[in-house]
Each structure stands twice: as structure tokens, then as C-alpha cells.
PDB file of C-alpha atoms in Angstrom:
ATOM      1  CA  MET A 246      65.431  21.741 -75.344  1.00 44.00           C
ATOM      2  CA  ALA A 247      62.152  21.764 -73.720  1.00 42.00           C
ATOM      3  CA  VAL A 248      62.008  21.838 -69.884  1.00 41.00           C
ATOM      4  CA  GLN A 249      59.896  19.224 -68.379  1.00 49.00           C
ATOM      5  CA  ALA A 250      57.375  20.673 -66.016  1.00 58.00           C
ATOM      6  CA  LEU A 251      57.472  19.402 -62.551  1.00 77.00           C
ATOM      7  CA  SER A 252      54.821  16.764 -61.536  1.00 90.00           C
ATOM      8  CA  LEU A 253      52.436  17.412 -58.593  1.00 92.00           C
ATOM      9  CA  THR A 254      54.514  15.305 -56.569  1.00 94.00           C
ATOM     10  CA  GLY A 255      57.574  16.878 -57.448  1.00 94.00           C
ATOM     11  CA  ARG A 256      56.147  20.219 -56.771  1.00 94.00           C
ATOM     12  CA  ALA A 257      54.783  19.152 -53.161  1.00 95.00           C
ATOM     13  CA  LEU A 258      58.159  17.433 -52.391  1.00 95.00           C
ATOM     14  CA  ARG A 259      59.992  20.529 -53.374  1.00 96.00           C
ATOM     15  CA  LEU A 260      57.820  22.618 -51.132  1.00 96.00           C
ATOM     16  CA  LEU A 261      58.242  20.102 -48.127  1.00 96.00           C
ATOM     17  CA  SER A 262      62.057  20.075 -48.586  1.00 96.00           C
ATOM     18  CA  THR A 263      62.185  23.630 -47.592  1.00 95.00           C
ATOM     19  CA  ARG A 264      59.923  23.372 -44.262  1.00 95.00           C
ATOM     20  CA  GLU A 265      56.939  21.331 -42.938  1.00 95.00           C
ATOM     21  CA  HIS A 266      53.703  22.310 -44.637  1.00 96.00           C
ATOM     22  CA  SER A 267      50.110  21.224 -43.651  1.00 96.00           C
ATOM     23  CA  ARG A 268      48.052  19.202 -46.206  1.00 96.00           C
ATOM     24  CA  ALA A 269      45.972  22.577 -46.342  1.00 96.00           C
ATOM     25  CA  GLU A 270      48.889  24.635 -47.198  1.00 96.00           C
ATOM     26  CA  LEU A 271      49.991  22.244 -49.863  1.00 96.00           C
ATOM     27  CA  GLU A 272      46.546  22.103 -51.286  1.00 96.00           C
ATOM     28  CA  ARG A 273      46.411  26.234 -51.578  1.00 95.00           C
ATOM     29  CA  LYS A 274      49.909  26.244 -53.418  1.00 95.00           C
ATOM     30  CA  LEU A 275      49.736  23.322 -55.626  1.00 95.00           C
ATOM     31  CA  GLN A 276      46.007  23.946 -56.665  1.00 95.00           C
ATOM     32  CA  ARG A 277      46.858  25.711 -59.758  1.00 94.00           C
ATOM     33  CA  TYR A 278      48.894  23.176 -60.977  1.00 93.00           C
ATOM     34  CA  GLU A 279      46.262  20.224 -61.042  1.00 91.00           C
ATOM     35  CA  GLU A 280      45.252  19.366 -64.372  1.00 90.00           C
ATOM     36  CA  GLU A 281      43.015  16.550 -64.058  1.00 90.00           C
ATOM     37  CA  PRO A 282      40.386  16.546 -61.184  1.00 91.00           C
ATOM     38  CA  GLY A 283      41.469  14.681 -58.246  1.00 92.00           C
ATOM     39  CA  ALA A 284      44.608  14.144 -58.784  1.00 93.00           C
ATOM     40  CA  LEU A 285      45.925  16.667 -55.962  1.00 94.00           C
ATOM     41  CA  ALA A 286      44.060  14.918 -53.481  1.00 95.00           C
ATOM     42  CA  ARG A 287      45.566  11.598 -54.680  1.00 95.00           C
ATOM     43  CA  VAL A 288      49.254  12.956 -54.545  1.00 95.00           C
ATOM     44  CA  LEU A 289      48.466  14.420 -50.966  1.00 96.00           C
ATOM     45  CA  ASP A 290      46.913  11.278 -49.606  1.00 96.00           C
ATOM     46  CA  ALA A 291      50.010   9.334 -51.127  1.00 96.00           C
ATOM     47  CA  LEU A 292      52.424  11.589 -49.226  1.00 96.00           C
ATOM     48  CA  THR A 293      50.472  11.607 -46.060  1.00 96.00           C
ATOM     49  CA  ALA A 294      50.459   7.686 -46.073  1.00 97.00           C
ATOM     50  CA  LYS A 295      54.181   7.799 -46.525  1.00 97.00           C
ATOM     51  CA  ASP A 296      54.305  10.286 -43.743  1.00 96.00           C
ATOM     52  CA  PHE A 297      55.884  13.424 -45.456  1.00 96.00           C
ATOM     53  CA  ILE A 298      52.703  15.329 -44.395  1.00 96.00           C
ATOM     54  CA  ASN A 299      52.441  15.222 -40.791  1.00 95.00           C
ATOM     55  CA  GLU A 300      50.549  17.834 -38.744  1.00 95.00           C
ATOM     56  CA  ASP A 301      52.313  17.098 -35.497  1.00 95.00           C
ATOM     57  CA  ARG A 302      55.585  17.751 -37.294  1.00 96.00           C
ATOM     58  CA  VAL A 303      54.183  21.182 -38.703  1.00 97.00           C
ATOM     59  CA  ILE A 304      52.870  22.183 -35.133  1.00 96.00           C
ATOM     60  CA  GLY A 305      56.323  21.359 -33.620  1.00 96.00           C
ATOM     61  CA  SER A 306      57.999  23.231 -36.369  1.00 96.00           C
ATOM     62  CA  VAL A 307      56.260  26.397 -35.978  1.00 96.00           C
ATOM     63  CA  VAL A 308      56.311  26.188 -31.955  1.00 96.00           C
ATOM     64  CA  TYR A 309      60.147  25.745 -32.392  1.00 95.00           C
ATOM     65  CA  ARG A 310      60.756  28.412 -34.909  1.00 95.00           C
ATOM     66  CA  ARG A 311      58.380  30.939 -32.985  1.00 95.00           C
ATOM     67  CA  ALA A 312      58.220  30.357 -29.317  1.00 94.00           C
ATOM     68  CA  GLY A 313      61.414  32.454 -28.538  1.00 94.00           C
ATOM     69  CA  LYS A 314      60.094  35.368 -30.328  1.00 95.00           C
ATOM     70  CA  MET A 315      56.139  35.498 -30.270  1.00 96.00           C
ATOM     71  CA  GLY A 316      53.173  35.025 -27.755  1.00 96.00           C
ATOM     72  CA  ALA A 317      50.491  32.270 -27.652  1.00 96.00           C
ATOM     73  CA  SER A 318      48.249  34.632 -29.535  1.00 95.00           C
ATOM     74  CA  ARG A 319      50.520  34.972 -32.422  1.00 96.00           C
ATOM     75  CA  ILE A 320      51.542  31.603 -32.660  1.00 96.00           C
ATOM     76  CA  LYS A 321      47.969  29.981 -32.590  1.00 96.00           C
ATOM     77  CA  GLN A 322      46.953  32.539 -35.572  1.00 96.00           C
ATOM     78  CA  GLU A 323      49.855  31.094 -37.298  1.00 96.00           C
ATOM     79  CA  LEU A 324      48.784  27.423 -36.845  1.00 96.00           C
ATOM     80  CA  GLN A 325      45.123  28.238 -37.650  1.00 96.00           C
ATOM     81  CA  SER A 326      46.388  29.804 -40.873  1.00 96.00           C
ATOM     82  CA  LYS A 327      48.000  26.673 -42.022  1.00 95.00           C
ATOM     83  CA  GLY A 328      44.437  24.770 -41.535  1.00 95.00           C
ATOM     84  CA  LEU A 329      45.629  22.547 -38.742  1.00 95.00           C
ATOM     85  CA  ALA A 330      43.318  20.544 -36.517  1.00 94.00           C
ATOM     86  CA  PRO A 331      41.781  22.860 -34.138  1.00 95.00           C
ATOM     87  CA  ASP A 332      42.186  20.243 -31.245  1.00 96.00           C
ATOM     88  CA  ALA A 333      45.723  19.911 -32.121  1.00 95.00           C
ATOM     89  CA  VAL A 334      46.174  23.702 -32.037  1.00 96.00           C
ATOM     90  CA  ALA A 335      44.308  24.343 -28.981  1.00 96.00           C
ATOM     91  CA  GLU A 336      46.843  21.733 -27.100  1.00 96.00           C
ATOM     92  CA  ALA A 337      49.846  23.187 -28.407  1.00 95.00           C
ATOM     93  CA  VAL A 338      48.698  26.927 -27.284  1.00 95.00           C
ATOM     94  CA  ALA A 339      47.924  25.728 -23.781  1.00 95.00           C
ATOM     95  CA  ALA A 340      51.421  24.336 -23.640  1.00 93.00           C
ATOM     96  CA  LEU A 341      52.617  27.668 -24.736  1.00 94.00           C
ATOM     97  CA  ARG A 342      50.856  29.580 -22.463  1.00 92.00           C
ATOM     98  CA  SER A 343      52.514  28.024 -19.505  1.00 92.00           C
ATOM     99  CA  THR A 344      55.762  29.802 -20.469  1.00 94.00           C
ATOM    100  CA  GLU A 345      54.440  32.895 -21.596  1.00 95.00           C
ATOM    101  CA  LEU A 346      55.666  35.301 -18.816  1.00 95.00           C
ATOM    102  CA  GLU A 347      59.020  33.661 -19.295  1.00 95.00           C
ATOM    103  CA  ARG A 348      59.481  34.154 -22.927  1.00 96.00           C
ATOM    104  CA  ALA A 349      57.790  37.506 -22.669  1.00 96.00           C
ATOM    105  CA  ARG A 350      60.432  38.610 -20.138  1.00 96.00           C
ATOM    106  CA  GLU A 351      63.319  37.376 -22.583  1.00 96.00           C
ATOM    107  CA  VAL A 352      61.789  38.978 -25.581  1.00 96.00           C
ATOM    108  CA  TRP A 353      61.287  42.488 -23.470  1.00 97.00           C
ATOM    109  CA  ARG A 354      64.754  42.004 -21.936  1.00 96.00           C
ATOM    110  CA  LYS A 355      66.540  41.333 -25.439  1.00 95.00           C
ATOM    111  CA  LYS A 356      64.697  44.579 -27.128  1.00 95.00           C
ATOM    112  CA  PHE A 357      64.661  47.119 -23.982  1.00 95.00           C
ATOM    113  CA  GLY A 358      66.280  45.645 -21.026  1.00 90.00           C
ATOM    114  CA  THR A 359      65.516  48.592 -18.607  1.00 91.00           C
ATOM    115  CA  GLN A 360      62.047  49.706 -17.324  1.00 91.00           C
ATOM    116  CA  PRO A 361      60.158  52.445 -18.787  1.00 93.00           C
ATOM    117  CA  GLN A 362      61.177  55.823 -17.514  1.00 93.00           C
ATOM    118  CA  ASP A 363      58.048  57.646 -18.470  1.00 93.00           C
ATOM    119  CA  VAL A 364      54.519  56.864 -19.739  1.00 95.00           C
ATOM    120  CA  ALA A 365      55.455  57.057 -23.622  1.00 96.00           C
ATOM    121  CA  GLU A 366      58.349  54.783 -23.168  1.00 96.00           C
ATOM    122  CA  ARG A 367      56.225  52.356 -21.083  1.00 96.00           C
ATOM    123  CA  ALA A 368      53.448  52.465 -23.884  1.00 96.00           C
ATOM    124  CA  LYS A 369      55.976  51.847 -26.323  1.00 97.00           C
ATOM    125  CA  GLN A 370      57.310  48.892 -24.824  1.00 96.00           C
ATOM    126  CA  MET A 371      53.717  47.570 -24.301  1.00 97.00           C
ATOM    127  CA  ARG A 372      52.738  47.900 -27.899  1.00 97.00           C
ATOM    128  CA  PHE A 373      55.889  45.989 -28.577  1.00 97.00           C
ATOM    129  CA  LEU A 374      54.793  42.941 -26.924  1.00 97.00           C
ATOM    130  CA  ALA A 375      51.291  43.061 -27.708  1.00 97.00           C
ATOM    131  CA  SER A 376      52.344  43.166 -31.388  1.00 96.00           C
ATOM    132  CA  ARG A 377      54.526  40.075 -30.907  1.00 96.00           C
ATOM    133  CA  GLY A 378      51.184  38.307 -29.585  1.00 96.00           C
ATOM    134  CA  PHE A 379      51.761  38.341 -25.752  1.00 96.00           C
ATOM    135  CA  GLY A 380      48.490  38.923 -23.594  1.00 94.00           C
ATOM    136  CA  GLY A 381      47.711  42.015 -21.815  1.00 93.00           C
ATOM    137  CA  ASP A 382      47.839  40.504 -18.495  1.00 94.00           C
ATOM    138  CA  THR A 383      51.500  39.193 -19.119  1.00 95.00           C
ATOM    139  CA  ILE A 384      52.592  42.514 -20.770  1.00 96.00           C
ATOM    140  CA  HIS A 385      51.772  44.486 -17.685  1.00 95.00           C
ATOM    141  CA  ARG A 386      53.728  42.129 -15.487  1.00 95.00           C
ATOM    142  CA  VAL A 387      56.724  42.041 -17.647  1.00 95.00           C
ATOM    143  CA  VAL A 388      56.636  46.045 -18.176  1.00 94.00           C
ATOM    144  CA  SER A 389      55.791  46.942 -14.765  1.00 89.00           C
ATOM    145  CA  GLY A 390      58.269  44.573 -13.105  1.00 82.00           C
ATOM    146  CA  GLY A 391      56.057  42.868 -11.263  1.00 62.00           C
ATOM    147  CA  GLY A 392      55.714  39.120 -10.384  1.00 53.00           C
ATOM    148  CA  ASP A 393      58.725  37.031  -9.679  1.00 49.00           C
ATOM    149  CA  ASP A 394      61.596  38.937 -11.880  1.00 42.00           C
ATOM    150  CA  GLU A 395      63.779  39.910  -9.186  1.00 43.00           C
ATOM    151  CA  GLY A 396      66.675  38.601 -11.218  1.00 41.00           C
ATOM    152  CA  LEU A 397      66.109  41.359 -13.830  1.00 37.00           C
TER     153      LEU A 397
END
């Protein structure tokens, strides 16, 4: 009994059933399965026309999944790696920057919760926030306890 190979459409739909993918991501992942030149482009065009591929949903999905844990820089990098339109990425990142300080405080509070007691601890906390993609000014304000954080 022979196993029938999945069509390009079937493979694309299988990928899309797990999470939102951009057109560029699908092209990268499915390129090796393309047997006839232009077949993949036709499949992706059809899926885009049926709104199975939607860049706004991809951006919304990434922002929703990552905003609680990552800074705008890391999210911007992830969106760019998905081959999304630069204008749409810039718009999403601008919206994230308005909540950057609050999100950084929450990530810091969950991980550390207390102000650093020495230089080594301060450096550790700052490196942690930097690795999550938060900006230098934001990191400094969170770790030093400056700004409007009287509730901490």
C-alpha cells in the first residue's frame, strides 16, 4: 500500500493549521516540494485570495504571543525574519514601544521581584532584560527603580 504524497496545497494547509505563517515563510518551507516551476506561487496566490495567508494576522499573532515576554526589538526581529512588509512591521513595533516600560517591569518582576543588592546582581538583571529585547533606557529605569513605579 503506497502512501500518497501531500500536495503543495495540503502541505501549506497543514502548516497553516498549526499557526499563522507569512507567504515568505511558506515559500521557504515548501520550496523543496515544488515539482513544477510556478506551482508553489499559484498555490500561495490561491491561499492568499481565500484569506488563508494574511500578514495582518501573522503580525497580530506574533505580537500577542511575544509581547508579554519580549521587548519591541526582539519582536521586530522576529517579524522581519518572517518576510513581512516593512511598513506593517514598523507600525506594530511603534505600538509596542508605547507599552515597553510596563511590559519590561512585569517581566522583571516575575523573574526577580527585588531591586539588585550589588553591582553583579544589577548587571545580571540588566543582561536578562537586554536578552529579551528591551531597550537600554527602559532597562535602566526598571532595574534602578526610577520613574513611575511606586507600586513595586
